[in-house]
Short mmCIF file of C-alpha atoms in Angstrom, two decimals:
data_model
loop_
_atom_site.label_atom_id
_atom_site.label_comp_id
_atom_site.label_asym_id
_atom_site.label_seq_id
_atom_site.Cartn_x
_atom_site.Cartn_y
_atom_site.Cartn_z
CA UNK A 1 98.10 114.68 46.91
CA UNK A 2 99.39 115.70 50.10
CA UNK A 3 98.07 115.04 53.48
CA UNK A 4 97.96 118.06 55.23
CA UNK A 5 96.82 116.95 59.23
CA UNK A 6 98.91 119.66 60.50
CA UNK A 7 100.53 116.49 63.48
CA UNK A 8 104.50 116.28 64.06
CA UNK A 9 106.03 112.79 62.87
CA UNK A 10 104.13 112.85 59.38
CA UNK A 11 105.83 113.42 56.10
CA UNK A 12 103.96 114.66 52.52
CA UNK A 13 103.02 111.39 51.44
CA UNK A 14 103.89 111.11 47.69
CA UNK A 15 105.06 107.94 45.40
CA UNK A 16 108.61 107.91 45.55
CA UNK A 17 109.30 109.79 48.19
CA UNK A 18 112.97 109.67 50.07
CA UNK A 19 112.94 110.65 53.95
CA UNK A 20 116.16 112.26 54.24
CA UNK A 21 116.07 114.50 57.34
CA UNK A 22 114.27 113.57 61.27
CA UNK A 23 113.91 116.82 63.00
CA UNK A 24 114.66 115.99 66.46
CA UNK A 25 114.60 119.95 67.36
CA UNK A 26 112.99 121.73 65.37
CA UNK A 27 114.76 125.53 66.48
CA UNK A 28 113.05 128.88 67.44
CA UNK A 29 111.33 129.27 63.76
CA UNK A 30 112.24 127.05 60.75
CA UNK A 31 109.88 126.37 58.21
CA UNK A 32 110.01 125.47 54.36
CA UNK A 33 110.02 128.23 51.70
CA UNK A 34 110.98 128.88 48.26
CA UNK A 35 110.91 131.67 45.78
CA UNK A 36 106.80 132.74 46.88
CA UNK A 37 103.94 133.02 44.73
CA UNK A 38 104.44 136.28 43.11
CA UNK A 39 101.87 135.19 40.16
CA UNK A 40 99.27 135.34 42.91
CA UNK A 41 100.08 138.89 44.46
CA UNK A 42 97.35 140.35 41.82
CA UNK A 43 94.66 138.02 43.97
CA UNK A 44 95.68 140.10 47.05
CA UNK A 45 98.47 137.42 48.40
CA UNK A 46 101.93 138.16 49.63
CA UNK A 47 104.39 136.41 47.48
CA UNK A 48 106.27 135.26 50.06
CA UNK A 49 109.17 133.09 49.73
CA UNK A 50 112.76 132.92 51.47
CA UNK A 51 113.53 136.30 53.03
CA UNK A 52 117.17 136.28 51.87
CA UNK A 53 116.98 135.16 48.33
CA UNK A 54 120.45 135.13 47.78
CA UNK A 55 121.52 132.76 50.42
CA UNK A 56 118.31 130.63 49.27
CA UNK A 57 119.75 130.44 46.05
CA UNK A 58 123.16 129.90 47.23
CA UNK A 59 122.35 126.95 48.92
CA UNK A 60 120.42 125.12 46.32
CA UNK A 61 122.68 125.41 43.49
CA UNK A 62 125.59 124.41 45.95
CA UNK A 63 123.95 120.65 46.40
CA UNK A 64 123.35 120.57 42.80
CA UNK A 65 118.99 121.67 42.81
CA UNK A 66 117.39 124.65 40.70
CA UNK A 67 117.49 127.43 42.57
CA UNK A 68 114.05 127.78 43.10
CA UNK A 69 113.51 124.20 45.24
CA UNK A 70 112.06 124.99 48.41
CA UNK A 71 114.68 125.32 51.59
CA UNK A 72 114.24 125.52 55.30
CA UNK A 73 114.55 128.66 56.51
CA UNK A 74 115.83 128.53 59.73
CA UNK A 75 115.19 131.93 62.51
CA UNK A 76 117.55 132.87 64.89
CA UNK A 77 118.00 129.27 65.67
CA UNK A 78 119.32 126.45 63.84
CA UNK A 79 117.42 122.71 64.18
CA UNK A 80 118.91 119.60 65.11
CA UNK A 81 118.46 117.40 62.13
CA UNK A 82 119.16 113.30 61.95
CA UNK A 83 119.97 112.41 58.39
CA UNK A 84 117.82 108.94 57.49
CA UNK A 85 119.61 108.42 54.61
CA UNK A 86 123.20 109.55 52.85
CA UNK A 87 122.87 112.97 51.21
CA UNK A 88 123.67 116.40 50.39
CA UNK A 89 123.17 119.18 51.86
CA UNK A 90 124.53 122.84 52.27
CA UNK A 91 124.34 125.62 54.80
CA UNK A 92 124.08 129.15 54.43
CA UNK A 93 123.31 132.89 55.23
CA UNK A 94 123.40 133.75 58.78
CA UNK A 95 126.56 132.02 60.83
CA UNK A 96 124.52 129.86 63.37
CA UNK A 97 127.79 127.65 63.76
CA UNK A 98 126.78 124.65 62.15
CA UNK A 99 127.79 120.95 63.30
CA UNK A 100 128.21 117.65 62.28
CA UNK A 101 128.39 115.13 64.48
CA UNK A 102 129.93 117.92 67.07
CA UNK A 103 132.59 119.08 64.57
CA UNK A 104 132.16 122.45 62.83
CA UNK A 105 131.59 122.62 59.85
CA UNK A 106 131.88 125.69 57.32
CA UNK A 107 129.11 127.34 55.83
CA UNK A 108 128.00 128.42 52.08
CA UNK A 109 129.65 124.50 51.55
CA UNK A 110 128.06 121.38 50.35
CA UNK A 111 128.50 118.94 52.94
CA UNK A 112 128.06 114.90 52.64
CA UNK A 113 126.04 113.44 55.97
CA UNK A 114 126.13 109.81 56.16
CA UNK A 115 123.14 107.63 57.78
CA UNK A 116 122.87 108.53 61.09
CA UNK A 117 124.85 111.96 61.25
CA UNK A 118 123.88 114.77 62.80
CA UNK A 119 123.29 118.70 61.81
CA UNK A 120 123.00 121.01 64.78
CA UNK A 121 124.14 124.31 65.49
CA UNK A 122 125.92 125.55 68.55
CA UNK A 123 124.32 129.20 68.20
CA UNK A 124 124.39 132.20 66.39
CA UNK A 125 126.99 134.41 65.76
CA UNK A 126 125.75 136.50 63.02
CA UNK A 127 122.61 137.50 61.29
CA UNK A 128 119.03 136.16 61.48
CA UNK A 129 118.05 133.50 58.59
CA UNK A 130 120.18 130.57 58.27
CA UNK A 131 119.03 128.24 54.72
CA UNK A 132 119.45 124.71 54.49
CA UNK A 133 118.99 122.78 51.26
CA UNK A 134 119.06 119.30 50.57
CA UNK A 135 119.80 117.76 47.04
CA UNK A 136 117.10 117.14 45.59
CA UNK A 137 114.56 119.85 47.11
CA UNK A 138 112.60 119.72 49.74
CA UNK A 139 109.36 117.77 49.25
CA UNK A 140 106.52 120.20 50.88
CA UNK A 141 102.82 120.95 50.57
CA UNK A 142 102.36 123.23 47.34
CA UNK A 143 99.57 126.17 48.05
CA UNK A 144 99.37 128.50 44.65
CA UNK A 145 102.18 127.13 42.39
CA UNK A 146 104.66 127.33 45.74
CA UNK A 147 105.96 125.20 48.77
CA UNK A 148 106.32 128.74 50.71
CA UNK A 149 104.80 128.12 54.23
CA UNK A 150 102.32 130.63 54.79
CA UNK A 151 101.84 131.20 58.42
CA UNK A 152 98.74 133.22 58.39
CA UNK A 153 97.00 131.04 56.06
CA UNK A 154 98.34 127.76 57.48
CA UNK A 155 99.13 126.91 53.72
CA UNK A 156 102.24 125.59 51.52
CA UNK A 157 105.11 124.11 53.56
CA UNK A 158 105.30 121.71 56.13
CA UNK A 159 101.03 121.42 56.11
CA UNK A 160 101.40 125.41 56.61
CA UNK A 161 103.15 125.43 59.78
CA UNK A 162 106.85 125.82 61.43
CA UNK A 163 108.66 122.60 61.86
CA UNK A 164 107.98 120.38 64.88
CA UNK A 165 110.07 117.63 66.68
CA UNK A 166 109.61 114.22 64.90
CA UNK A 167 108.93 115.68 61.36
CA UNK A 168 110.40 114.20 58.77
CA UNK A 169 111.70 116.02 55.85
CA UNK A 170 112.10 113.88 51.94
CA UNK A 171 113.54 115.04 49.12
CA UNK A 172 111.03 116.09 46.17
CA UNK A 173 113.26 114.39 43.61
CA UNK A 174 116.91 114.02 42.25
CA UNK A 175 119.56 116.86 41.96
CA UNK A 176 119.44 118.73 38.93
CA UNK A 177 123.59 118.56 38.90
CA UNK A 178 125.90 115.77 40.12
CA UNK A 179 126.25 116.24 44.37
CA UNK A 180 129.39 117.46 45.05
CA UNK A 181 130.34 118.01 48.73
CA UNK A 182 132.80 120.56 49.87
CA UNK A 183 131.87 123.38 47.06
CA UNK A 184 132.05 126.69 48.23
CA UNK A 185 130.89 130.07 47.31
CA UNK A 186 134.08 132.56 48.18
CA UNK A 187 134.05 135.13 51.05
CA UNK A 188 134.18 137.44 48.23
CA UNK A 189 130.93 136.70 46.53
CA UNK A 190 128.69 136.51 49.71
CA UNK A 191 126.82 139.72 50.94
CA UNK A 192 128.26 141.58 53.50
CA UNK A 193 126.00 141.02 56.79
CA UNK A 194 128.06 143.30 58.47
CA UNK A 195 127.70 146.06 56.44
CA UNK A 196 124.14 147.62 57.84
CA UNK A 197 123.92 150.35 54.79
CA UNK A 198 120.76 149.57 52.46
CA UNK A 199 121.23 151.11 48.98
CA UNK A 200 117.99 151.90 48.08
CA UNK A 201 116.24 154.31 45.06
CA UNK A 202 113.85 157.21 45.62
CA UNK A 203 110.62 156.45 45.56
CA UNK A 204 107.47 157.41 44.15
CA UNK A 205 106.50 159.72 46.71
CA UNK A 206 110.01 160.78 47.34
CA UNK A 207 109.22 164.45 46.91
CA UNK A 208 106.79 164.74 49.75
CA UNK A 209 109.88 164.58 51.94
CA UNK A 210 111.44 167.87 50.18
CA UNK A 211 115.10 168.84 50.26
CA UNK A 212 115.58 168.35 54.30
CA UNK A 213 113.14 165.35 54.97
CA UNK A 214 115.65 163.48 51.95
CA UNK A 215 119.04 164.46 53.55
CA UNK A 216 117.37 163.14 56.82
CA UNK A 217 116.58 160.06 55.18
CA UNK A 218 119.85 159.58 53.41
CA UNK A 219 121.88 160.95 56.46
CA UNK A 220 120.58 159.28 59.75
CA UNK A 221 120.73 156.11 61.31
CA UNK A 222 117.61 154.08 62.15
CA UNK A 223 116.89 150.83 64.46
CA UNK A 224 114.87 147.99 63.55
CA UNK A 225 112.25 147.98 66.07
CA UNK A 226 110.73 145.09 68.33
CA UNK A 227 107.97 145.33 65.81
CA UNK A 228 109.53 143.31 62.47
CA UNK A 229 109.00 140.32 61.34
CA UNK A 230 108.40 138.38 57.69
CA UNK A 231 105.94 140.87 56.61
CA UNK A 232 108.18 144.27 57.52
CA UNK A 233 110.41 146.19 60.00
CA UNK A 234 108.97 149.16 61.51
CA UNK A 235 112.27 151.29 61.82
CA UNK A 236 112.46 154.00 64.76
CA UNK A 237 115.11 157.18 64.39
CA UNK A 238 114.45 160.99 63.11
CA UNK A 239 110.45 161.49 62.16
CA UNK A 240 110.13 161.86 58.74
CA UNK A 241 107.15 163.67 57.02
CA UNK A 242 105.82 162.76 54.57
CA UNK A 243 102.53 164.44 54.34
CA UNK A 244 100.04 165.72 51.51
CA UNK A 245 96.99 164.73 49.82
CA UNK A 246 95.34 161.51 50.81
CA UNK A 247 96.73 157.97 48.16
CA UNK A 248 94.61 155.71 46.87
CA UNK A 249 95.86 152.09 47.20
CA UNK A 250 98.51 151.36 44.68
CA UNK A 251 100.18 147.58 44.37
CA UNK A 252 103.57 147.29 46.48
CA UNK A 253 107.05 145.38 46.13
CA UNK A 254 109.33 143.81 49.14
CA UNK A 255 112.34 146.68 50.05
CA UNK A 256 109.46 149.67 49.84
CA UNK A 257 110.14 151.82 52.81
CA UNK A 258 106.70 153.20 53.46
CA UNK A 259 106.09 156.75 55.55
CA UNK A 260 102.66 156.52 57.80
CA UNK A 261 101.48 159.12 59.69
CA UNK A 262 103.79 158.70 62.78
CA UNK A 263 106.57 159.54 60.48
CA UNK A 264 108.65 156.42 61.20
CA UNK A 265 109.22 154.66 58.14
CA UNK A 266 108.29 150.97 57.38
CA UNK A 267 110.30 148.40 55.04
CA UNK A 268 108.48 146.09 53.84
CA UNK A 269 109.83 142.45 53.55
CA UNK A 270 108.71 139.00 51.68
CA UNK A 271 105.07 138.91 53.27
CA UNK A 272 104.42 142.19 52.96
CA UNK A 273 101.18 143.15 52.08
CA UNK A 274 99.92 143.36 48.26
CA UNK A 275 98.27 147.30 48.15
CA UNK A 276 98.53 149.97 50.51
CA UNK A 277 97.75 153.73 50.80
CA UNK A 278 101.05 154.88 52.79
CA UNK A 279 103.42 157.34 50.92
CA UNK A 280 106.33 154.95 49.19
CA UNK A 281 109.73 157.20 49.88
CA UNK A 282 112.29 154.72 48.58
CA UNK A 283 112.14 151.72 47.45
CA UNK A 284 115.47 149.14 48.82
CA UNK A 285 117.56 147.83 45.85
CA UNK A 286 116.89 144.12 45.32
CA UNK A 287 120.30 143.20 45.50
CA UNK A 288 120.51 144.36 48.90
CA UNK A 289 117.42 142.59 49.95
CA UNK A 290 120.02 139.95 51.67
CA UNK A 291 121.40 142.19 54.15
CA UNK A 292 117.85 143.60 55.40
CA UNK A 293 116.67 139.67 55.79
CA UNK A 294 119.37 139.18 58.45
CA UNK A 295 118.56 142.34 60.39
CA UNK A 296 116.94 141.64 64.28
CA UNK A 297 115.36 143.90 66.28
CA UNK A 298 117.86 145.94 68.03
CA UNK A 299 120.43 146.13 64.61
CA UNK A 300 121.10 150.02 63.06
CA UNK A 301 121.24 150.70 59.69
CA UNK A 302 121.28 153.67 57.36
CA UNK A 303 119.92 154.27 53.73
CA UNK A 304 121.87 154.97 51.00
CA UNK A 305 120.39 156.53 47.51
CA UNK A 306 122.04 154.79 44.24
CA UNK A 307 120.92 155.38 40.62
CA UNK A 308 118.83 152.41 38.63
CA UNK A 309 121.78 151.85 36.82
CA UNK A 310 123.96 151.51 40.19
CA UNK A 311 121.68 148.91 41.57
CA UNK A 312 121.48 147.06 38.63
CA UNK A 313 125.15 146.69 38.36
CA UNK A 314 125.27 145.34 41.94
CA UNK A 315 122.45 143.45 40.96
CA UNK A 316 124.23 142.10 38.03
CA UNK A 317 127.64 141.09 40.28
CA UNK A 318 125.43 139.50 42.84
CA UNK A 319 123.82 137.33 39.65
CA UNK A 320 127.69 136.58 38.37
CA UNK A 321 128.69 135.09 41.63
CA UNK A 322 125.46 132.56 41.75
CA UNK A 323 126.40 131.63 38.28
CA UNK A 324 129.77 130.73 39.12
CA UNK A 325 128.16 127.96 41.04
CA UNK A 326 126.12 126.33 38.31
CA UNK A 327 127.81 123.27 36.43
#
C-alpha cells in the first residue's frame, strides 16, 4: 500500500516502481487525476477526474497508456519537471509553451526526454489546463477505484494534495503500446479553445424560463466569474428566471447549467456536487466539455442549443479523432 504522509520529496512506495519525473517547481496548481470515480457519485462523491477529458485522453494514448491512466493536470501554470530516467511523455490542452531543455517544443506530441532533461514552460498563451502524461501512467494514491486527487478530502493523487517541489513522480507500469515520440494529433482533430460557444441541450427545467428567458439564454453573452473553479463557474450576464414551485434534490451531471435564485446561472464542472435542488436549464454537451475546462475567470462565452442527435454526432467525431491515435 501506499504511504500517504502528505511531505514533498516522497514517492508512492510500491514494488517495482520507476521514478521518472523530480518536480523541481511544482506550478500554480498541478495535481494527478484521471477519469474520477463516477461509480461512487451514488455515495454522495463528486466523480471528479481531469477537467478536460479530451486532452486527458489525448495525451495518454499519444505515449502509448490506456486512456484512463492518471495525468497531471497542470493550472494556469506549467511545472518544471527533471526527468530521472529516459521516457515518454506528451503535452497537451492549454498552450503553456512547453520546453525542453530551453527549446520549444510542440504540443499534443509525444516527446522522448533523456536522463537529465528538462520540461518547463515559458507561460501561457492559451487556455487554463495543460495535461501531461508519461508512458506508463502515473503511479498515485488510489481513493475509491481512482488516482483523482481530491482536494477537499485530501484523498487519491499525490497523498491528496497539489504537487510540491522535490516530489517525485514513477510510472505505475509499462505502456500499453510501443512509445513512439513525435506522434501528433492534427490541428484538425483538437477542440477549438478559441471558439467560446458551448453547445448545450435544454434541460429539464428548461420551460421555467418560457419563450423570452430561452432566447435570452441562447442569445446573450455571459462571463465566467472570479467565482469558478473545479467544482463550477458561476457565470454573470442577463438575469435569468427561472422560478416556480420549490425541487426536491435530484442527482446531477458535469456541463448542467443550474438557475438559483439570483438568476445567474451556474455550470457545473468535474467536482461538482452529486444532488441539488436548483432548477437544471440546460445541460452542456459532453463533447464540448473541453472548451468550458479551459475557460478563466474573465473569458465570455455564449450557449448554443443543439438536438441529442447533434451532440452526439460531435460527440462521435471527437471519439474518431482519439481513435486515430490508438495502434
Amino acid at each position: 500500500m501506499p504511504l500517504s504522509r502528505r511531505r514533498p520529496g516522497q514517492v508512492l512506495r510500491r514494488t517495482k516502481l520507476r521514478e521518472v519525473l523530480r518536480v523541481r517547481k511544482p506550478g500554480l496548481l498541478t495535481t494527478v487525476q484521471d477519469l474520477g470515480r463516477p461509480n461512487a457519485i451514488s455515495a454522495g462523491v463528486p466523480p471528479g477526474g481531469a477537467m478536460d477529458r479530451f486532452a486527458h485522453r489525448a495525451a495518454n494514448l499519444l505515449v502509448g497508456n490506456d486512456e484512463g491512466a492518471a495525468t497531471l493536470e497542470c493550472t494556469l501554470s506549467g511545472p518544471e519537471l527533471v526527468a530521472l530516467e529516459n521516457c515518454l511523455v506528451a503535452v497537451t490542452g492549454a498552450d503553456f509553451d512547453p520546453r525542453v531543455n530551453g527549446e520549444q517544443e510542440a504540443t499534443w506530441s509525444g516527446m522522448f526526454l533523456s536522463r537529465g532533461d528538462e520540461l518547463t514552460f515559458a507561460g501561457r498563451r492559451q487556455g487554463g489546463r495543460a495535461y501531461i502524461a508519461v508512458a506508463g501512467g502515473i503511479a498515485a494514491d488510489r481513493w475509491l477505484t481512482s488516482m483523482s486527487t481530491n482536494l477537499m478530502t485530501a484523498r487519491g493523487g499525490m497523498h491528496g494534495r497539489q504537487l510540491l517541489a522535490g516530489d517525485v513522480i514513477a510510472a505505475a507500469g509499462d505502456a500499453r503500446s510501443p512509445a513512439i515520440s513525435g506522434r501528433q494529433l492534427g490541428h484538425n482533430l483538437r477542440p477549438d479553445y478559441t471558439d467560446h460557444t458551448l453547445r448545450a441541450i435544454a434541460g429539464p427545467h428548461m420551460r421555467r424560463l418560457g419563450a423570452e428567458g430561452r432566447k435570452t439564454l441562447f442569445g446573450s453573452e455571459f462571463k465566467v466569474s472570479r467565482d469558478a473553479d473545479r467544482m463550477g463557474y458561476r457565470l454573470e450576464g442577463p438575469t435569468l428566471d427561472a422560478s416556480g414551485d420549490e425541487l426536491l434534490s435530484f442527482g446531477l451531471a458535469a456541463g448542467a447549467l443550474q438557475v438559483p435564485r439570483s438568476g445567474q446561472p451556474i455550470l457545473l464542472m468535474a467536482d461538482h456536487q452529486t444532488a441539488g435542488g436548483y432548477p437544471v436549464v440546460a445541460t452542456v454537451a459532453s463533447a464540448a466539455m473541453p472548451v468550458a475546462a479551459q475557460l478563466l475567470p474573465g473569458d465570455r462565452l455564449t450557449f448554443a442549443e443543439v438536438s441529442i442527435e447533434a451532440a452526439r454526432e460531435i460527440r462521435a467525431a471527437q471519439r474518431a479523432a482519439l481513435d486515430s491515435l490508438i495502434t
